PDB file of C-alpha atoms in Angstrom:
ATOM      1  CA  MET A   1      81.826 154.453  39.335  1.00  0.00           C
ATOM      2  CA  GLU A   2      78.840 154.249  41.619  1.00  0.00           C
ATOM      3  CA  TRP A   3      78.915 152.219  44.653  1.00  0.00           C
ATOM      4  CA  VAL A   4      75.975 149.968  45.754  1.00  0.00           C
ATOM      5  CA  GLU A   5      75.348 148.217  49.108  1.00  0.00           C
ATOM      6  CA  THR A   6      73.565 144.829  48.882  1.00  0.00           C
ATOM      7  CA  THR A   7      72.645 142.197  51.593  1.00  0.00           C
ATOM      8  CA  GLY A   8      72.388 138.226  51.664  1.00  0.00           C
ATOM      9  CA  LYS A   9      72.434 135.548  54.521  1.00  0.00           C
ATOM     10  CA  THR A  10      75.639 134.648  53.095  1.00  0.00           C
ATOM     11  CA  LEU A  11      78.663 136.641  51.616  1.00  0.00           C
ATOM     12  CA  VAL A  12      78.089 134.658  48.572  1.00  0.00           C
ATOM     13  CA  GLU A  13      74.458 135.827  48.170  1.00  0.00           C
ATOM     14  CA  ALA A  14      75.658 139.432  48.788  1.00  0.00           C
ATOM     15  CA  VAL A  15      77.865 139.543  46.047  1.00  0.00           C
ATOM     16  CA  ASP A  16      75.193 137.769  43.880  1.00  0.00           C
ATOM     17  CA  SER A  17      72.976 140.279  44.741  1.00  0.00           C
ATOM     18  CA  ALA A  18      75.480 143.155  43.684  1.00  0.00           C
ATOM     19  CA  LEU A  19      76.197 141.268  40.406  1.00  0.00           C
ATOM     20  CA  THR A  20      72.591 141.317  39.418  1.00  0.00           C
ATOM     21  CA  ALA A  21      72.156 145.296  40.340  1.00  0.00           C
ATOM     22  CA  LEU A  22      75.040 146.040  38.425  1.00  0.00           C
ATOM     23  CA  GLY A  23      74.640 143.541  35.728  1.00  0.00           C
ATOM     24  CA  VAL A  24      78.185 142.651  35.600  1.00  0.00           C
ATOM     25  CA  ASP A  25      80.394 139.436  35.855  1.00  0.00           C
ATOM     26  CA  GLU A  26      82.378 138.791  38.860  1.00  0.00           C
ATOM     27  CA  ALA A  27      85.561 139.331  37.366  1.00  0.00           C
ATOM     28  CA  ASP A  28      84.495 143.261  37.079  1.00  0.00           C
ATOM     29  CA  LEU A  29      83.138 143.639  40.221  1.00  0.00           C
ATOM     30  CA  GLU A  30      85.245 145.384  43.358  1.00  0.00           C
ATOM     31  CA  TYR A  31      83.751 145.159  46.705  1.00  0.00           C
ATOM     32  CA  GLU A  32      84.133 145.851  50.247  1.00  0.00           C
ATOM     33  CA  VAL A  33      83.090 143.642  53.018  1.00  0.00           C
ATOM     34  CA  LEU A  34      80.905 146.113  55.233  1.00  0.00           C
ATOM     35  CA  GLN A  35      79.480 143.114  57.489  1.00  0.00           C
ATOM     36  CA  GLU A  36      80.272 139.514  58.179  1.00  0.00           C
ATOM     37  CA  PRO A  37      77.283 137.319  58.433  1.00  0.00           C
ATOM     38  CA  LYS A  38      77.021 136.433  62.302  1.00  0.00           C
ATOM     39  CA  SER A  39      76.358 132.761  63.311  1.00  0.00           C
ATOM     40  CA  GLY A  40      73.309 131.921  66.052  1.00  0.00           C
ATOM     41  CA  LEU A  41      73.049 129.207  68.318  1.00  0.00           C
ATOM     42  CA  ARG A  42      74.840 125.868  67.417  1.00  0.00           C
ATOM     43  CA  GLY A  43      76.753 127.707  64.389  1.00  0.00           C
ATOM     44  CA  LYS A  44      73.446 128.531  62.629  1.00  0.00           C
ATOM     45  CA  LEU A  45      73.487 131.553  60.379  1.00  0.00           C
ATOM     46  CA  GLY A  46      70.550 134.026  60.894  1.00  0.00           C
ATOM     47  CA  MET A  47      71.614 136.135  63.557  1.00  0.00           C
ATOM     48  CA  GLY A  48      73.106 138.856  61.169  1.00  0.00           C
ATOM     49  CA  SER A  49      73.140 139.206  57.435  1.00  0.00           C
ATOM     50  CA  ALA A  50      76.254 139.745  55.058  1.00  0.00           C
ATOM     51  CA  ARG A  51      76.317 143.551  53.840  1.00  0.00           C
ATOM     52  CA  ILE A  52      78.817 144.353  50.952  1.00  0.00           C
ATOM     53  CA  ARG A  53      79.463 147.908  49.213  1.00  0.00           C
ATOM     54  CA  ALA A  54      79.994 147.134  45.721  1.00  0.00           C
ATOM     55  CA  ARG A  55      81.071 148.848  42.128  1.00  0.00           C
ATOM     56  CA  VAL A  56      81.925 148.150  38.677  1.00  0.00           C
ATOM     57  CA  LYS A  57      85.704 148.126  38.644  1.00  0.00           C
ATOM     58  CA  PRO A  58      87.168 151.627  37.296  1.00  0.00           C
ATOM     59  CA  ILE A  59      90.228 150.998  35.109  1.00  0.00           C
ATOM     60  CA  SER A  60      92.637 153.905  33.857  1.00  0.00           C
ATOM     61  CA  ARG A  61      96.061 154.099  32.798  1.00  0.00           C
ATOM     62  CA  GLU A  62      99.057 156.167  32.308  1.00  0.00           C
ATOM     63  CA  LYS A  63      99.395 157.042  28.443  1.00  0.00           C
ATOM     64  CA  PRO A  64     103.066 157.250  27.155  1.00  0.00           C
ATOM     65  CA  ASN A  65     104.549 160.461  26.830  1.00  0.00           C
ATOM     66  CA  ASP A  66     103.923 161.154  23.009  1.00  0.00           C
ATOM     67  CA  ARG A  67     107.375 163.345  22.870  1.00  0.00           C
ATOM     68  CA  ARG A  68     109.321 160.858  24.429  1.00  0.00           C
ATOM     69  CA  ARG A  69     108.058 158.326  21.756  1.00  0.00           C
ATOM     70  CA  ARG A  70     108.561 160.746  18.785  1.00  0.00           C
ATOM     71  CA  ARG A  71     112.258 161.481  20.200  1.00  0.00           C
ATOM     72  CA  SER A  72     112.708 157.812  20.168  1.00  0.00           C
ATOM     73  CA  ARG A  73     111.412 157.354  16.696  1.00  0.00           C
ATOM     74  CA  GLU A  74     113.574 160.041  15.556  1.00  0.00           C
ATOM     75  CA  GLU A  75     116.893 158.571  17.543  1.00  0.00           C
ATOM     76  CA  LYS A  76     116.078 155.424  15.708  1.00  0.00           C
ATOM     77  CA  GLY A  77     115.826 156.882  12.522  1.00  0.00           C
ATOM     78  CA  GLU A  78     119.103 158.769  13.100  1.00  0.00           C
ATOM     79  CA  ARG A  79     120.856 155.141  14.042  1.00  0.00           C
ATOM     80  CA  SER A  80     119.299 153.841  10.688  1.00  0.00           C
ATOM     81  CA  GLU A  81     120.411 156.637   8.442  1.00  0.00           C
ATOM     82  CA  GLY A  82     124.015 156.576   9.824  1.00  0.00           C
ATOM     83  CA  SER A  83     124.230 152.543   9.116  1.00  0.00           C
ATOM     84  CA  ASP A  84     122.718 153.022   5.846  1.00  0.00           C
ATOM     85  CA  ARG A  85     125.564 155.581   5.011  1.00  0.00           C
ATOM     86  CA  ASN A  86     128.134 153.233   5.790  1.00  0.00           C
ATOM     87  CA  ARG A  87     126.689 150.178   4.299  1.00  0.00           C
ATOM     88  CA  PRO A  88     128.670 149.468   0.820  1.00  0.00           C
ATOM     89  CA  ARG A  89     126.473 149.825  -2.067  1.00  0.00           C
ATOM     90  CA  SER A  90     126.404 146.851  -4.186  1.00  0.00           C
ATOM     91  CA  GLY A  91     126.770 147.502  -8.174  1.00  0.00           C
ATOM     92  CA  ALA A  92     129.026 150.255  -8.194  1.00  0.00           C
ATOM     93  CA  LYS A  93     130.565 150.828 -11.608  1.00  0.00           C
ATOM     94  CA  GLY A  94     133.895 152.098 -12.931  1.00  0.00           C
ATOM     95  CA  GLY A  95     135.680 151.567  -9.769  1.00  0.00           C
ATOM     96  CA  LYS A  96     133.987 154.169  -7.748  1.00  0.00           C
ATOM     97  CA  SER A  97     133.983 153.673  -3.923  1.00  0.00           C
ATOM     98  CA  GLY A  98     131.156 151.700  -2.506  1.00  0.00           C
ATOM     99  CA  LYS A  99     129.966 154.410  -0.291  1.00  0.00           C
ATOM    100  CA  GLY A 100     127.662 156.025  -2.537  1.00  0.00           C
ATOM    101  CA  LYS A 101     124.953 158.489  -1.902  1.00  0.00           C
ATOM    102  CA  PRO A 102     121.443 157.104  -1.225  1.00  0.00           C
ATOM    103  CA  ARG A 103     119.292 157.163  -4.144  1.00  0.00           C
ATOM    104  CA  SER A 104     117.359 160.444  -4.138  1.00  0.00           C
ATOM    105  CA  ASN A 105     113.866 158.791  -5.062  1.00  0.00           C
ATOM    106  CA  ASP A 106     114.213 156.440  -1.789  1.00  0.00           C
ATOM    107  CA  GLY A 107     114.692 159.383   0.172  1.00  0.00           C
ATOM    108  CA  ASN A 108     111.828 161.204  -1.380  1.00  0.00           C
ATOM    109  CA  SER A 109     109.561 158.364  -0.625  1.00  0.00           C
ATOM    110  CA  ASP A 110     110.578 158.216   2.768  1.00  0.00           C
ATOM    111  CA  SER A 111     109.813 161.939   3.370  1.00  0.00           C
ATOM    112  CA  GLY A 112     106.686 161.549   1.718  1.00  0.00           C
ATOM    113  CA  ASN A 113     105.881 158.910   3.860  1.00  0.00           C
ATOM    114  CA  GLU A 114     106.515 160.603   6.943  1.00  0.00           C
ATOM    115  CA  SER A 115     104.861 163.389   5.950  1.00  0.00           C
ATOM    116  CA  ALA A 116     101.754 161.544   5.040  1.00  0.00           C
ATOM    117  CA  LYS A 117     101.915 159.906   8.770  1.00  0.00           C
ATOM    118  CA  GLU A 118     102.150 163.290  10.026  1.00  0.00           C
ATOM    119  CA  SER A 119      99.270 164.801   8.334  1.00  0.00           C
ATOM    120  CA  ALA A 120      97.387 161.649   9.247  1.00  0.00           C
ATOM    121  CA  ARG A 121      98.221 162.097  13.283  1.00  0.00           C
ATOM    122  CA  GLU A 122      97.465 165.933  13.044  1.00  0.00           C
ATOM    123  CA  SER A 123      94.075 165.318  11.094  1.00  0.00           C
ATOM    124  CA  GLY A 124      92.986 162.628  14.021  1.00  0.00           C
ATOM    125  CA  LYS A 125      94.431 165.164  16.736  1.00  0.00           C
ATOM    126  CA  ASP A 126      92.012 168.066  15.160  1.00  0.00           C
ATOM    127  CA  SER A 127      88.897 165.788  15.156  1.00  0.00           C
ATOM    128  CA  ASP A 128      89.626 164.639  18.611  1.00  0.00           C
ATOM    129  CA  ARG A 129      89.784 168.287  19.980  1.00  0.00           C
ATOM    130  CA  ALA A 130      86.444 169.073  18.380  1.00  0.00           C
ATOM    131  CA  GLU A 131      85.140 166.263  20.797  1.00  0.00           C
ATOM    132  CA  GLY A 132      87.404 167.118  23.528  1.00  0.00           C
ATOM    133  CA  SER A 133      87.588 169.854  26.412  1.00  0.00           C
ATOM    134  CA  GLY A 134      89.744 172.286  24.569  1.00  0.00           C
ATOM    135  CA  GLU A 135      88.855 175.443  22.881  1.00  0.00           C
ATOM    136  CA  ALA A 136      87.587 173.633  19.913  1.00  0.00           C
ATOM    137  CA  GLY A 137      85.539 171.657  22.395  1.00  0.00           C
ATOM    138  CA  ARG A 138      84.222 174.600  24.279  1.00  0.00           C
ATOM    139  CA  ARG A 139      83.076 176.311  21.194  1.00  0.00           C
ATOM    140  CA  ASN A 140      81.116 173.320  19.729  1.00  0.00           C
ATOM    141  CA  ARG A 141      79.086 172.649  23.131  1.00  0.00           C
ATOM    142  CA  ARG A 142      78.406 176.091  23.478  1.00  0.00           C
ATOM    143  CA  ARG A 143      76.961 175.944  19.764  1.00  0.00           C
ATOM    144  CA  GLY A 144      74.941 173.138  21.187  1.00  0.00           C
ATOM    145  CA  GLY A 145      77.302 170.076  19.654  1.00  0.00           C
ATOM    146  CA  ALA A 146      79.895 167.980  20.909  1.00  0.00           C
ATOM    147  CA  GLY A 147      82.263 167.722  18.429  1.00  0.00           C
ATOM    148  CA  ARG A 148      79.576 166.880  15.684  1.00  0.00           C
ATOM    149  CA  SER A 149      78.399 168.515  12.995  1.00  0.00           C
ATOM    150  CA  SER A 150      74.928 170.360  13.520  1.00  0.00           C
ATOM    151  CA  GLY A 151      73.527 169.059   9.657  1.00  0.00           C
ATOM    152  CA  GLY A 152      71.644 166.323  11.783  1.00  0.00           C
ATOM    153  CA  ASP A 153      70.134 168.594  13.989  1.00  0.00           C
ATOM    154  CA  ARG A 154      68.971 170.996  11.221  1.00  0.00           C
ATOM    155  CA  GLU A 155      67.365 167.832   9.327  1.00  0.00           C
ATOM    156  CA  ARG A 156      65.649 166.804  12.105  1.00  0.00           C
ATOM    157  CA  SER A 157      63.950 170.152  12.470  1.00  0.00           C
ATOM    158  CA  VAL A 158      62.940 170.315   9.114  1.00  0.00           C
ATOM    159  CA  GLU A 159      61.786 166.827   8.560  1.00  0.00           C
ATOM    160  CA  LYS A 160      59.740 166.230  11.655  1.00  0.00           C
ATOM    161  CA  SER A 161      57.570 163.022  12.074  1.00  0.00           C
ATOM    162  CA  SER A 162      53.693 163.361  11.338  1.00  0.00           C
ATOM    163  CA  VAL A 163      53.434 161.188  14.539  1.00  0.00           C
ATOM    164  CA  SER A 164      53.184 163.301  17.648  1.00  0.00           C
ATOM    165  CA  VAL A 165      56.098 163.180  20.247  1.00  0.00           C
ATOM    166  CA  GLU A 166      53.509 162.094  22.790  1.00  0.00           C
ATOM    167  CA  ASP A 167      52.518 159.170  20.631  1.00  0.00           C
ATOM    168  CA  GLN A 168      56.275 158.541  19.918  1.00  0.00           C
ATOM    169  CA  ALA A 169      56.795 158.292  23.573  1.00  0.00           C
ATOM    170  CA  LYS A 170      53.913 155.733  23.792  1.00  0.00           C
ATOM    171  CA  ILE A 171      55.217 153.573  21.379  1.00  0.00           C
ATOM    172  CA  ALA A 172      58.362 153.561  22.712  1.00  0.00           C
ATOM    173  CA  GLY A 173      57.152 152.880  26.156  1.00  0.00           C
ATOM    174  CA  GLU A 174      54.882 149.884  25.143  1.00  0.00           C
ATOM    175  CA  PHE A 175      58.063 148.585  22.804  1.00  0.00           C
ATOM    176  CA  LEU A 176      60.079 148.530  26.069  1.00  0.00           C
ATOM    177  CA  GLU A 177      57.512 147.143  28.700  1.00  0.00           C
ATOM    178  CA  GLY A 178      56.887 144.265  26.050  1.00  0.00           C
ATOM    179  CA  LEU A 179      60.634 143.746  26.093  1.00  0.00           C
ATOM    180  CA  VAL A 180      61.277 143.447  29.693  1.00  0.00           C
ATOM    181  CA  GLY A 181      58.654 140.920  29.721  1.00  0.00           C
ATOM    182  CA  SER A 182      60.156 138.906  26.930  1.00  0.00           C
ATOM    183  CA  PHE A 183      63.156 138.461  29.305  1.00  0.00           C
ATOM    184  CA  GLY A 184      60.451 137.156  32.164  1.00  0.00           C
ATOM    185  CA  TYR A 185      60.723 140.344  34.143  1.00  0.00           C
ATOM    186  CA  SER A 186      57.907 142.867  34.859  1.00  0.00           C
ATOM    187  CA  GLY A 187      58.931 146.546  34.479  1.00  0.00           C
ATOM    188  CA  SER A 188      56.643 149.766  33.966  1.00  0.00           C
ATOM    189  CA  ALA A 189      57.867 152.619  31.730  1.00  0.00           C
ATOM    190  CA  SER A 190      57.380 156.371  32.204  1.00  0.00           C
ATOM    191  CA  SER A 191      58.639 159.014  29.573  1.00  0.00           C
ATOM    192  CA  VAL A 192      59.670 162.544  29.964  1.00  0.00           C
ATOM    193  CA  ILE A 193      59.355 164.989  26.974  1.00  0.00           C
ATOM    194  CA  GLU A 194      61.659 167.734  26.378  1.00  0.00           C
ATOM    195  CA  ASN A 195      61.588 169.747  23.380  1.00  0.00           C
ATOM    196  CA  ASP A 196      62.194 166.996  20.662  1.00  0.00           C
ATOM    197  CA  ASP A 197      64.109 164.555  23.322  1.00  0.00           C
ATOM    198  CA  ILE A 198      61.983 161.355  24.608  1.00  0.00           C
ATOM    199  CA  THR A 199      63.616 159.868  27.883  1.00  0.00           C
ATOM    200  CA  VAL A 200      61.897 156.610  28.763  1.00  0.00           C
ATOM    201  CA  SER A 201      62.688 155.066  32.159  1.00  0.00           C
ATOM    202  CA  ILE A 202      61.916 151.628  32.958  1.00  0.00           C
ATOM    203  CA  GLU A 203      61.527 150.659  36.771  1.00  0.00           C
ATOM    204  CA  GLY A 204      61.459 147.183  38.177  1.00  0.00           C
ATOM    205  CA  GLU A 205      63.175 144.423  40.424  1.00  0.00           C
ATOM    206  CA  GLY A 206      66.262 142.957  39.320  1.00  0.00           C
ATOM    207  CA  LEU A 207      66.932 144.735  35.751  1.00  0.00           C
ATOM    208  CA  GLY A 208      70.366 144.556  36.081  1.00  0.00           C
ATOM    209  CA  LEU A 209      70.564 142.351  33.390  1.00  0.00           C
ATOM    210  CA  LEU A 210      69.109 144.929  31.186  1.00  0.00           C
ATOM    211  CA  ILE A 211      72.223 147.497  31.975  1.00  0.00           C
ATOM    212  CA  GLY A 212      75.071 144.983  31.235  1.00  0.00           C
ATOM    213  CA  PRO A 213      78.635 145.715  32.142  1.00  0.00           C
ATOM    214  CA  GLN A 214      79.368 149.228  32.147  1.00  0.00           C
ATOM    215  CA  GLY A 215      75.667 149.961  30.305  1.00  0.00           C
ATOM    216  CA  VAL A 216      76.454 148.003  27.036  1.00  0.00           C
ATOM    217  CA  THR A 217      73.335 146.236  27.142  1.00  0.00           C
ATOM    218  CA  LEU A 218      71.371 149.252  27.813  1.00  0.00           C
ATOM    219  CA  VAL A 219      72.784 151.077  24.884  1.00  0.00           C
ATOM    220  CA  ALA A 220      72.020 148.068  22.813  1.00  0.00           C
ATOM    221  CA  ILE A 221      68.263 148.361  23.813  1.00  0.00           C
ATOM    222  CA  GLU A 222      68.451 152.015  23.407  1.00  0.00           C
ATOM    223  CA  GLU A 223      69.530 151.434  19.771  1.00  0.00           C
ATOM    224  CA  LEU A 224      66.793 148.886  19.043  1.00  0.00           C
ATOM    225  CA  SER A 225      64.085 151.105  20.311  1.00  0.00           C
ATOM    226  CA  ARG A 226      65.277 153.868  18.055  1.00  0.00           C
ATOM    227  CA  ALA A 227      64.729 151.470  15.310  1.00  0.00           C
ATOM    228  CA  VAL A 228      61.679 150.493  16.173  1.00  0.00           C
ATOM    229  CA  LEU A 229      60.675 153.857  16.650  1.00  0.00           C
ATOM    230  CA  HIS A 230      61.833 155.069  12.996  1.00  0.00           C
ATOM    231  CA  ARG A 231      60.025 152.066  11.641  1.00  0.00           C
ATOM    232  CA  ALA A 232      56.845 152.955  13.073  1.00  0.00           C
ATOM    233  CA  CYS A 233      56.920 156.770  12.732  1.00  0.00           C
ATOM    234  CA  GLY A 234      59.037 157.285   9.746  1.00  0.00           C
ATOM    235  CA  SER A 235      61.799 159.725   9.500  1.00  0.00           C
ATOM    236  CA  GLY A 236      62.009 162.877  11.479  1.00  0.00           C
ATOM    237  CA  THR A 237      61.593 161.120  14.866  1.00  0.00           C
ATOM    238  CA  ALA A 238      62.371 162.275  18.361  1.00  0.00           C
ATOM    239  CA  ARG A 239      65.689 161.795  19.746  1.00  0.00           C
ATOM    240  CA  LEU A 240      64.923 158.749  22.106  1.00  0.00           C
ATOM    241  CA  HIS A 241      66.791 157.905  25.139  1.00  0.00           C
ATOM    242  CA  VAL A 242      66.397 154.734  27.438  1.00  0.00           C
ATOM    243  CA  ASP A 243      67.054 154.302  31.102  1.00  0.00           C
ATOM    244  CA  VAL A 244      66.855 151.288  33.602  1.00  0.00           C
ATOM    245  CA  THR A 245      66.084 151.908  37.192  1.00  0.00           C
ATOM    246  CA  GLY A 246      68.059 155.567  36.950  1.00  0.00           C
ATOM    247  CA  TYR A 247      71.186 153.824  35.881  1.00  0.00           C
ATOM    248  CA  ARG A 248      72.353 156.569  33.263  1.00  0.00           C
ATOM    249  CA  ALA A 249      71.961 159.379  36.069  1.00  0.00           C
ATOM    250  CA  ALA A 250      74.080 157.429  38.450  1.00  0.00           C
ATOM    251  CA  ARG A 251      76.556 156.558  35.939  1.00  0.00           C
ATOM    252  CA  ARG A 252      76.632 160.301  34.797  1.00  0.00           C
ATOM    253  CA  GLU A 253      77.638 161.264  38.542  1.00  0.00           C
ATOM    254  CA  ALA A 254      80.003 158.524  38.885  1.00  0.00           C
ATOM    255  CA  LEU A 255      81.818 159.010  35.693  1.00  0.00           C
ATOM    256  CA  ALA A 256      82.178 162.805  36.604  1.00  0.00           C
ATOM    257  CA  GLY A 257      83.776 161.841  39.970  1.00  0.00           C
ATOM    258  CA  PHE A 258      85.863 159.287  38.384  1.00  0.00           C
ATOM    259  CA  ALA A 259      87.018 161.654  35.689  1.00  0.00           C
ATOM    260  CA  ALA A 260      87.909 164.216  38.599  1.00  0.00           C
ATOM    261  CA  GLN A 261      90.071 161.756  40.225  1.00  0.00           C
ATOM    262  CA  VAL A 262      91.797 160.933  36.889  1.00  0.00           C
ATOM    263  CA  ALA A 263      92.391 164.561  36.075  1.00  0.00           C
ATOM    264  CA  ALA A 264      93.802 165.535  39.571  1.00  0.00           C
ATOM    265  CA  ARG A 265      96.335 162.245  38.934  1.00  0.00           C
ATOM    266  CA  ALA A 266      97.345 163.736  35.431  1.00  0.00           C
ATOM    267  CA  VAL A 267      97.903 167.234  36.986  1.00  0.00           C
ATOM    268  CA  GLU A 268     100.097 165.732  40.027  1.00  0.00           C
ATOM    269  CA  THR A 269     102.015 163.121  37.823  1.00  0.00           C
ATOM    270  CA  GLY A 270     102.294 165.429  35.005  1.00  0.00           C
ATOM    271  CA  LYS A 271     101.356 162.606  32.563  1.00  0.00           C
ATOM    272  CA  GLU A 272      98.677 161.812  30.388  1.00  0.00           C
ATOM    273  CA  GLN A 273      95.846 159.270  31.508  1.00  0.00           C
ATOM    274  CA  ALA A 274      94.024 157.280  29.296  1.00  0.00           C
ATOM    275  CA  LEU A 275      90.673 155.754  30.315  1.00  0.00           C
ATOM    276  CA  ASP A 276      88.788 152.616  29.410  1.00  0.00           C
ATOM    277  CA  PRO A 277      87.159 152.678  25.955  1.00  0.00           C
ATOM    278  CA  MET A 278      83.654 154.301  26.379  1.00  0.00           C
ATOM    279  CA  ASN A 279      80.638 154.829  24.165  1.00  0.00           C
ATOM    280  CA  ALA A 280      80.054 158.329  22.567  1.00  0.00           C
ATOM    281  CA  SER A 281      77.554 159.566  25.627  1.00  0.00           C
ATOM    282  CA  ASP A 282      80.026 158.287  28.303  1.00  0.00           C
ATOM    283  CA  ARG A 283      82.766 160.306  26.540  1.00  0.00           C
ATOM    284  CA  LYS A 284      81.074 163.113  26.394  1.00  0.00           C
ATOM    285  CA  VAL A 285      80.077 163.039  30.361  1.00  0.00           C
ATOM    286  CA  VAL A 286      83.938 162.880  30.760  1.00  0.00           C
ATOM    287  CA  HIS A 287      84.449 165.736  28.390  1.00  0.00           C
ATOM    288  CA  ASP A 288      81.619 168.177  29.882  1.00  0.00           C
ATOM    289  CA  ALA A 289      82.941 167.073  33.562  1.00  0.00           C
ATOM    290  CA  LEU A 290      86.544 168.232  32.997  1.00  0.00           C
ATOM    291  CA  VAL A 291      85.718 171.643  31.201  1.00  0.00           C
ATOM    292  CA  GLU A 292      86.135 173.841  34.045  1.00  0.00           C
ATOM    293  CA  PHE A 293      88.951 171.537  35.649  1.00  0.00           C
ATOM    294  CA  GLU A 294      91.925 173.964  35.747  1.00  0.00           C
ATOM    295  CA  GLY A 295      95.320 172.335  34.404  1.00  0.00           C
ATOM    296  CA  VAL A 296      94.119 169.873  32.215  1.00  0.00           C
ATOM    297  CA  GLU A 297      92.383 169.279  28.471  1.00  0.00           C
ATOM    298  CA  THR A 298      90.553 166.023  27.136  1.00  0.00           C
ATOM    299  CA  LEU A 299      90.667 164.499  23.918  1.00  0.00           C
ATOM    300  CA  SER A 300      89.042 161.082  22.189  1.00  0.00           C
ATOM    301  CA  GLU A 301      91.397 158.719  20.548  1.00  0.00           C
ATOM    302  CA  GLY A 302      91.119 155.886  18.883  1.00  0.00           C
ATOM    303  CA  ASP A 303      88.353 154.290  16.633  1.00  0.00           C
ATOM    304  CA  ASP A 304      84.873 152.938  17.754  1.00  0.00           C
ATOM    305  CA  PRO A 305      84.013 150.565  19.658  1.00  0.00           C
ATOM    306  CA  ARG A 306      87.654 150.949  20.995  1.00  0.00           C
ATOM    307  CA  ARG A 307      87.530 154.987  21.176  1.00  0.00           C
ATOM    308  CA  TYR A 308      88.974 156.376  24.672  1.00  0.00           C
ATOM    309  CA  VAL A 309      89.071 159.447  26.204  1.00  0.00           C
ATOM    310  CA  VAL A 310      92.507 161.035  27.263  1.00  0.00           C
ATOM    311  CA  VAL A 311      93.386 163.140  29.936  1.00  0.00           C
ATOM    312  CA  ARG A 312      96.451 165.232  29.655  1.00  0.00           C
ATOM    313  CA  PRO A 313      97.969 168.323  31.638  1.00  0.00           C
ATOM    314  CA  SER A 314      97.764 171.625  29.893  1.00  0.00           C
TER     315      SER A 314
END
């Protein structure tokens, strides 16, 4: 995650400035003290400011080996099956031994359940690979998609809005400036248009509140802006992206660096590494950053909003 440097008359003020800049709670902040405030005459502060280096806490965790879990389940199944065979069956007729065979329909049911579960797992893996950095992911990205169907893109190219892209950018910019003002801040919007993509950037002081922890507030503002644009211009609007004080570019760079560290750890330990849950755009940054990283592949697991990236040795 990106580092920022902040200063203050006291260490508390420097930390508060970092919290505002990153838009996180203190529990999510990691910082290093670069300079303690120095005292002047008679112990008064003011001879030197406190300076810290801070970032959002990066978190990754080792993911247990699937093969080991599967082997454990198989061993448990064997023990369970052995105990079932040794257990006397009740209701035996005609003086037959109580060690009757298990009923065939139970076995079929268990087999069917296991087969269904295995199919579901394989299906989930296939869909994740499409988003990940395996061969399927690479093919999808070369076609211009990240594990998503291209049908939506074809639809947008056919049903373009009657409102020009330039006017759409103006509408989005005016809405965002008004939104920033409603929070009691001052910010100016500028837009960049590339084909059917609009990126509106907001610049101003103290706008960390509009970013939020790991950019969650910014994602919500972006979705709200898209809804406003769609309502104003109808269907077929350009793809809108929103940024605040260059946060997205800095986060992409930080995520790519963090992903490389996690990938190196996966290669070194030979164990899968699971990152914290991320939104779709952040997951794509991680997948793209590790496409050419030797010795690892990536896939996504889980369901939104708790979907996360797994980096595993290939």
